[in-house]
């Protein structure tokens, strides 16, 4: 059985929690969980960056950032469609 391409979000958050709440080195936690320490390091770095972003005044939540990204993509698609319709009508 090979390794999963994507670990479940619950597993990721628990692994990051182990690193942040225990005195164990990241490499040891990764070894205990059977994952690459660089993968765990990326998760921890992402969590720390997220906490930094959330601490800023007026910061958007993770959900709000995802929604904003989706809305920007939707606006771009609609602009392309509008341009196509405008050219077809001419």
CSV table of N, CA, C and O in Angstrom, one decimal:
chain,number,residue,atom,x,y,z
A,1,UNK,N,0.8,-1.2,0.0
A,1,UNK,CA,0.0,0.0,0.0
A,1,UNK,C,0.9,1.2,0.0
A,1,UNK,O,1.8,1.4,0.8
A,2,UNK,N,0.6,2.1,-0.9
A,2,UNK,CA,1.4,3.3,-1.0
A,2,UNK,C,0.9,4.4,-0.1
A,2,UNK,O,-0.1,4.3,0.6
A,3,UNK,N,1.7,5.5,-0.1
A,3,UNK,CA,1.3,6.6,0.8
A,3,UNK,C,0.2,7.4,0.1
A,3,UNK,O,0.2,7.5,-1.1
A,4,UNK,N,-0.7,8.0,0.9
A,4,UNK,CA,-1.8,8.8,0.3
A,4,UNK,C,-1.2,10.1,-0.3
A,4,UNK,O,-0.2,10.6,0.2
A,5,UNK,N,-1.8,10.5,-1.4
A,5,UNK,CA,-1.3,11.7,-2.0
A,5,UNK,C,-1.7,12.9,-1.2
A,5,UNK,O,-1.0,13.9,-1.1
A,6,UNK,N,-2.8,12.8,-0.5
A,6,UNK,CA,-3.3,13.9,0.3
A,6,UNK,C,-3.8,13.4,1.7
A,6,UNK,O,-4.6,12.5,1.7
A,7,UNK,N,-3.2,13.9,2.7
A,7,UNK,CA,-3.6,13.4,4.1
A,7,UNK,C,-4.9,14.2,4.5
A,7,UNK,O,-5.1,15.3,4.1
A,8,UNK,N,-5.7,13.5,5.2
A,8,UNK,CA,-6.9,14.2,5.7
A,8,UNK,C,-6.6,15.4,6.5
A,8,UNK,O,-5.6,15.5,7.2
A,9,UNK,N,-7.5,16.4,6.5
A,9,UNK,CA,-7.3,17.6,7.2
A,9,UNK,C,-7.2,17.4,8.7
A,9,UNK,O,-6.4,18.1,9.4
A,10,UNK,N,-8.0,16.5,9.2
A,10,UNK,CA,-7.9,16.2,10.6
A,10,UNK,C,-6.6,15.6,11.0
A,10,UNK,O,-6.0,16.0,12.1
A,11,UNK,N,-6.0,14.8,10.2
A,11,UNK,CA,-4.7,14.2,10.5
A,11,UNK,C,-3.6,15.3,10.5
A,11,UNK,O,-2.8,15.4,11.4
A,12,UNK,N,-3.7,16.2,9.5
A,12,UNK,CA,-2.8,17.3,9.4
A,12,UNK,C,-2.9,18.2,10.6
A,12,UNK,O,-1.8,18.6,11.2
A,13,UNK,N,-4.1,18.6,11.0
A,13,UNK,CA,-4.2,19.5,12.2
A,13,UNK,C,-3.7,18.8,13.5
A,13,UNK,O,-3.1,19.5,14.3
A,14,UNK,N,-4.0,17.5,13.6
A,14,UNK,CA,-3.5,16.9,14.8
A,14,UNK,C,-2.0,16.8,14.8
A,14,UNK,O,-1.3,16.9,15.9
A,15,UNK,N,-1.4,16.5,13.7
A,15,UNK,CA,0.1,16.4,13.6
A,15,UNK,C,0.7,17.8,13.9
A,15,UNK,O,1.7,17.9,14.6
A,16,UNK,N,0.1,18.9,13.4
A,16,UNK,CA,0.6,20.2,13.7
A,16,UNK,C,0.4,20.5,15.1
A,16,UNK,O,1.3,21.1,15.8
A,17,UNK,N,-0.7,20.1,15.7
A,17,UNK,CA,-0.9,20.3,17.1
A,17,UNK,C,0.1,19.6,18.0
A,17,UNK,O,0.6,20.1,19.0
A,18,UNK,N,0.5,18.4,17.6
A,18,UNK,CA,1.6,17.7,18.3
A,18,UNK,C,2.9,18.5,18.3
A,18,UNK,O,3.6,18.6,19.3
A,19,UNK,N,3.2,19.0,17.2
A,19,UNK,CA,4.5,19.8,17.0
A,19,UNK,C,4.4,21.1,17.9
A,19,UNK,O,5.4,21.4,18.6
A,20,UNK,N,3.3,21.7,17.9
A,20,UNK,CA,3.2,23.0,18.5
A,20,UNK,C,3.0,22.9,20.0
A,20,UNK,O,3.3,23.8,20.8
A,21,UNK,N,2.4,21.8,20.5
A,21,UNK,CA,2.1,21.7,21.9
A,21,UNK,C,3.1,20.8,22.7
A,21,UNK,O,3.0,20.8,23.9
A,22,UNK,N,3.9,20.0,22.0
A,22,UNK,CA,4.8,19.2,22.7
A,22,UNK,C,6.3,19.7,22.6
A,22,UNK,O,6.5,20.6,21.8
A,23,UNK,N,7.2,19.1,23.4
A,23,UNK,CA,8.6,19.5,23.3
A,23,UNK,C,9.3,18.7,22.3
A,23,UNK,O,10.6,18.8,22.2
A,24,UNK,N,8.6,17.7,21.7
A,24,UNK,CA,9.3,16.9,20.7
A,24,UNK,C,9.8,17.6,19.5
A,24,UNK,O,9.1,18.5,19.0
A,25,UNK,N,10.9,17.3,18.9
A,25,UNK,CA,11.4,17.9,17.7
A,25,UNK,C,10.4,17.5,16.5
A,25,UNK,O,9.8,16.4,16.6
A,26,UNK,N,10.3,18.3,15.5
A,26,UNK,CA,9.4,18.1,14.4
A,26,UNK,C,9.8,16.8,13.7
A,26,UNK,O,8.9,16.0,13.3
A,27,UNK,N,11.1,16.5,13.6
A,27,UNK,CA,11.5,15.3,12.9
A,27,UNK,C,11.1,14.0,13.7
A,27,UNK,O,10.7,13.0,13.0
A,28,UNK,N,11.1,14.1,15.0
A,28,UNK,CA,10.6,12.9,15.8
A,28,UNK,C,9.1,12.7,15.6
A,28,UNK,O,8.7,11.6,15.5
A,29,UNK,N,8.4,13.8,15.7
A,29,UNK,CA,6.9,13.7,15.5
A,29,UNK,C,6.6,13.1,14.1
A,29,UNK,O,5.8,12.2,14.0
A,30,UNK,N,7.3,13.6,13.1
A,30,UNK,CA,7.1,13.1,11.7
A,30,UNK,C,7.4,11.6,11.6
A,30,UNK,O,6.7,10.8,11.0
A,31,UNK,N,8.5,11.2,12.3
A,31,UNK,CA,8.9,9.8,12.2
A,31,UNK,C,7.9,9.0,12.9
A,31,UNK,O,7.5,7.9,12.5
A,32,UNK,N,7.4,9.4,14.1
A,32,UNK,CA,6.4,8.7,14.8
A,32,UNK,C,5.1,8.5,14.0
A,32,UNK,O,4.4,7.5,14.1
A,33,UNK,N,4.7,9.5,13.2
A,33,UNK,CA,3.5,9.5,12.4
A,33,UNK,C,3.7,8.8,11.1
A,33,UNK,O,2.7,8.6,10.4
A,34,UNK,N,4.9,8.6,10.7
A,34,UNK,CA,5.2,7.9,9.4
A,34,UNK,C,5.1,8.8,8.2
A,34,UNK,O,4.7,8.4,7.2
A,35,UNK,N,5.4,10.1,8.4
A,35,UNK,CA,5.3,11.1,7.3
A,35,UNK,C,6.7,11.7,7.2
A,35,UNK,O,7.5,11.7,8.1
A,36,UNK,N,6.9,12.4,6.1
A,36,UNK,CA,8.1,13.1,5.8
A,36,UNK,C,8.2,14.3,6.7
A,36,UNK,O,7.2,15.1,6.8
A,37,UNK,N,9.3,14.6,7.2
A,37,UNK,CA,9.4,15.8,8.1
A,37,UNK,C,9.3,17.1,7.3
A,37,UNK,O,8.8,18.1,7.9
A,38,UNK,N,9.6,17.1,6.0
A,38,UNK,CA,9.4,18.3,5.2
A,38,UNK,C,7.9,18.6,5.0
A,38,UNK,O,7.5,19.7,5.0
A,39,UNK,N,7.1,17.5,4.9
A,39,UNK,CA,5.7,17.6,4.7
A,39,UNK,C,5.1,18.2,6.0
A,39,UNK,O,4.3,19.2,6.0
A,40,UNK,N,5.5,17.7,7.1
A,40,UNK,CA,5.0,18.2,8.4
A,40,UNK,C,5.5,19.6,8.6
A,40,UNK,O,4.7,20.5,9.1
A,41,UNK,N,6.7,20.0,8.2
A,41,UNK,CA,7.2,21.3,8.3
A,41,UNK,C,6.4,22.3,7.5
A,41,UNK,O,6.2,23.4,7.9
A,42,UNK,N,6.0,21.9,6.3
A,42,UNK,CA,5.1,22.7,5.5
A,42,UNK,C,3.8,23.0,6.2
A,42,UNK,O,3.3,24.1,6.1
A,43,UNK,N,3.2,22.0,6.8
A,43,UNK,CA,1.9,22.1,7.5
A,43,UNK,C,2.1,23.1,8.7
A,43,UNK,O,1.3,24.0,8.9
A,44,UNK,N,3.2,22.9,9.4
A,44,UNK,CA,3.4,23.8,10.6
A,44,UNK,C,3.6,25.2,10.1
A,44,UNK,O,3.1,26.2,10.7
A,45,UNK,N,4.4,25.4,9.1
A,45,UNK,CA,4.7,26.8,8.5
A,45,UNK,C,3.4,27.4,8.1
A,45,UNK,O,3.1,28.6,8.3
A,46,UNK,N,2.5,26.6,7.4
A,46,UNK,CA,1.2,27.2,6.9
A,46,UNK,C,0.4,27.6,8.1
A,46,UNK,O,-0.3,28.6,8.1
A,47,UNK,N,0.4,26.8,9.2
A,47,UNK,CA,-0.4,27.1,10.4
A,47,UNK,C,0.1,28.4,11.1
A,47,UNK,O,-0.7,29.2,11.5
A,48,UNK,N,1.4,28.5,11.2
A,48,UNK,CA,2.0,29.7,11.8
A,48,UNK,C,1.7,30.9,10.9
A,48,UNK,O,1.3,32.0,11.5
A,49,UNK,N,1.7,30.8,9.6
A,49,UNK,CA,1.4,32.0,8.7
A,49,UNK,C,-0.1,32.3,8.9
A,49,UNK,O,-0.4,33.5,8.9
A,50,UNK,N,-0.9,31.3,9.0
A,50,UNK,CA,-2.4,31.5,9.2
A,50,UNK,C,-2.6,32.3,10.5
A,50,UNK,O,-3.4,33.2,10.5
A,51,UNK,N,-2.0,31.9,11.6
A,51,UNK,CA,-2.1,32.6,12.8
A,51,UNK,C,-1.7,34.0,12.7
A,51,UNK,O,-2.3,34.9,13.3
A,52,UNK,N,-0.6,34.3,12.0
A,52,UNK,CA,-0.1,35.6,11.8
A,52,UNK,C,-1.1,36.5,11.0
A,52,UNK,O,-1.4,37.6,11.4
A,53,UNK,N,-1.7,35.9,10.0
A,53,UNK,CA,-2.7,36.6,9.2
A,53,UNK,C,-3.9,36.9,10.0
A,53,UNK,O,-4.5,38.0,9.9
A,54,UNK,N,-4.3,35.9,10.8
A,54,UNK,CA,-5.5,36.1,11.6
A,54,UNK,C,-5.3,37.1,12.7
A,54,UNK,O,-6.3,37.7,13.2
A,55,UNK,N,-4.1,37.4,13.1
A,55,UNK,CA,-3.8,38.3,14.2
A,55,UNK,C,-3.9,39.8,13.7
A,55,UNK,O,-4.0,40.7,14.5
A,56,UNK,N,-3.8,40.0,12.4
A,56,UNK,CA,-3.8,41.3,11.9
A,56,UNK,C,-5.2,41.9,12.1
A,56,UNK,O,-6.2,41.3,11.9
A,57,UNK,N,-5.2,43.2,12.4
A,57,UNK,CA,-6.5,43.9,12.6
A,57,UNK,C,-7.3,43.9,11.2
A,57,UNK,O,-6.7,44.2,10.2
A,58,UNK,N,-8.5,43.6,11.2
A,58,UNK,CA,-9.3,43.6,10.0
A,58,UNK,C,-9.0,42.5,9.1
A,58,UNK,O,-9.4,42.5,7.9
A,59,UNK,N,-8.4,41.4,9.6
A,59,UNK,CA,-8.0,40.3,8.7
A,59,UNK,C,-9.2,39.5,8.3
A,59,UNK,O,-10.2,39.4,9.1
A,60,UNK,N,-9.2,38.9,7.2
A,60,UNK,CA,-10.2,38.0,6.7
A,60,UNK,C,-10.0,36.6,7.3
A,60,UNK,O,-8.9,36.2,7.5
A,61,UNK,N,-11.1,35.9,7.5
A,61,UNK,CA,-11.0,34.5,8.0
A,61,UNK,C,-10.6,33.7,6.8
A,61,UNK,O,-10.7,34.1,5.6
A,62,UNK,N,-10.3,32.5,7.1
A,62,UNK,CA,-9.9,31.5,6.0
A,62,UNK,C,-11.1,31.4,5.0
A,62,UNK,O,-10.9,31.4,3.8
A,63,UNK,N,-12.3,31.2,5.6
A,63,UNK,CA,-13.4,31.1,4.7
A,63,UNK,C,-13.6,32.3,3.8
A,63,UNK,O,-14.0,32.2,2.6
A,64,UNK,N,-13.5,33.5,4.4
A,64,UNK,CA,-13.6,34.7,3.6
A,64,UNK,C,-12.6,34.8,2.5
A,64,UNK,O,-12.9,35.3,1.4
A,65,UNK,N,-11.3,34.4,2.8
A,65,UNK,CA,-10.3,34.4,1.8
A,65,UNK,C,-10.6,33.5,0.7
A,65,UNK,O,-10.4,33.8,-0.5
A,66,UNK,N,-11.1,32.3,1.0
A,66,UNK,CA,-11.5,31.4,-0.1
A,66,UNK,C,-12.7,31.9,-0.9
A,66,UNK,O,-12.7,31.8,-2.1
A,67,UNK,N,-13.6,32.5,-0.2
A,67,UNK,CA,-14.8,33.1,-1.0
A,67,UNK,C,-14.3,34.2,-1.9
A,67,UNK,O,-14.8,34.3,-3.0
A,68,UNK,N,-13.4,35.1,-1.4
A,68,UNK,CA,-12.9,36.2,-2.2
A,68,UNK,C,-12.2,35.7,-3.4
A,68,UNK,O,-12.4,36.2,-4.5
A,69,UNK,N,-11.4,34.6,-3.2
A,69,UNK,CA,-10.7,34.0,-4.4
A,69,UNK,C,-11.7,33.5,-5.4
A,69,UNK,O,-11.5,33.7,-6.6
A,70,UNK,N,-12.7,32.8,-4.9
A,70,UNK,CA,-13.7,32.3,-5.8
A,70,UNK,C,-14.4,33.4,-6.6
A,70,UNK,O,-14.7,33.3,-7.8
A,71,UNK,N,-14.8,34.4,-5.8
A,71,UNK,CA,-15.5,35.6,-6.4
A,71,UNK,C,-14.7,36.3,-7.5
A,71,UNK,O,-15.2,36.7,-8.6
A,72,UNK,N,-13.4,36.4,-7.2
A,72,UNK,CA,-12.5,37.1,-8.2
A,72,UNK,C,-12.4,36.2,-9.5
A,72,UNK,O,-12.4,36.7,-10.6
A,73,UNK,N,-12.3,34.9,-9.3
A,73,UNK,CA,-12.3,34.0,-10.5
A,73,UNK,C,-13.6,34.1,-11.3
A,73,UNK,O,-13.6,34.1,-12.5
A,74,UNK,N,-14.7,34.2,-10.5
A,74,UNK,CA,-16.0,34.3,-11.2
A,74,UNK,C,-16.1,35.6,-12.0
A,74,UNK,O,-16.6,35.6,-13.1
A,75,UNK,N,-15.7,36.7,-11.4
A,75,UNK,CA,-15.7,38.0,-12.1
A,75,UNK,C,-14.9,37.9,-13.4
A,75,UNK,O,-15.3,38.4,-14.4
A,76,UNK,N,-13.7,37.3,-13.3
A,76,UNK,CA,-12.8,37.2,-14.5
A,76,UNK,C,-13.6,36.4,-15.6
A,76,UNK,O,-13.5,36.8,-16.7
A,77,UNK,N,-14.2,35.3,-15.2
A,77,UNK,CA,-14.9,34.5,-16.2
A,77,UNK,C,-16.1,35.3,-16.8
A,77,UNK,O,-16.3,35.2,-18.0
A,78,UNK,N,-16.8,36.0,-16.0
A,78,UNK,CA,-17.9,36.8,-16.5
A,78,UNK,C,-17.4,37.9,-17.4
A,78,UNK,O,-18.1,38.2,-18.4
A,79,UNK,N,-16.3,38.5,-17.2
A,79,UNK,CA,-15.7,39.5,-18.1
A,79,UNK,C,-15.4,38.9,-19.4
A,79,UNK,O,-15.7,39.5,-20.5
A,80,UNK,N,-14.9,37.7,-19.4
A,80,UNK,CA,-14.5,37.0,-20.7
A,80,UNK,C,-15.8,36.7,-21.4
A,80,UNK,O,-15.9,37.0,-22.7
A,81,UNK,N,-16.8,36.2,-20.8
A,81,UNK,CA,-18.1,35.9,-21.4
A,81,UNK,C,-18.7,37.2,-22.0
A,81,UNK,O,-19.3,37.2,-23.1
A,82,UNK,N,-18.7,38.3,-21.2
A,82,UNK,CA,-19.3,39.6,-21.7
A,82,UNK,C,-18.5,40.0,-22.9
A,82,UNK,O,-19.2,40.5,-23.9
A,83,UNK,N,-17.2,39.9,-23.0
A,83,UNK,CA,-16.5,40.3,-24.1
A,83,UNK,C,-16.8,39.5,-25.3
A,83,UNK,O,-16.9,40.0,-26.5
A,84,UNK,N,-17.0,38.2,-25.2
A,84,UNK,CA,-17.4,37.3,-26.3
A,84,UNK,C,-18.7,37.7,-26.8
A,84,UNK,O,-19.0,37.8,-28.0
A,85,UNK,N,-19.7,38.0,-25.9
A,85,UNK,CA,-21.1,38.4,-26.3
A,85,UNK,C,-21.0,39.7,-27.0
A,85,UNK,O,-21.8,40.0,-28.0
A,86,UNK,N,-20.2,40.6,-26.5
A,86,UNK,CA,-20.1,42.0,-27.1
A,86,UNK,C,-19.6,41.9,-28.6
A,86,UNK,O,-20.1,42.5,-29.5
A,87,UNK,N,-18.6,41.0,-28.8
A,87,UNK,CA,-18.0,40.9,-30.1
A,87,UNK,C,-19.0,40.1,-31.0
A,87,UNK,O,-19.1,40.4,-32.2
A,88,UNK,N,-19.8,39.2,-30.5
A,88,UNK,CA,-20.8,38.5,-31.3
A,88,UNK,C,-21.9,39.4,-31.7
A,88,UNK,O,-22.5,39.2,-32.8
A,89,UNK,N,-22.3,40.3,-30.9
A,89,UNK,CA,-23.4,41.2,-31.2
A,89,UNK,C,-23.0,42.3,-32.2
A,89,UNK,O,-23.8,42.9,-32.9
A,90,UNK,N,-21.7,42.5,-32.4
A,90,UNK,CA,-21.2,43.6,-33.3
A,90,UNK,C,-21.2,43.2,-34.7
A,90,UNK,O,-21.3,42.1,-35.1
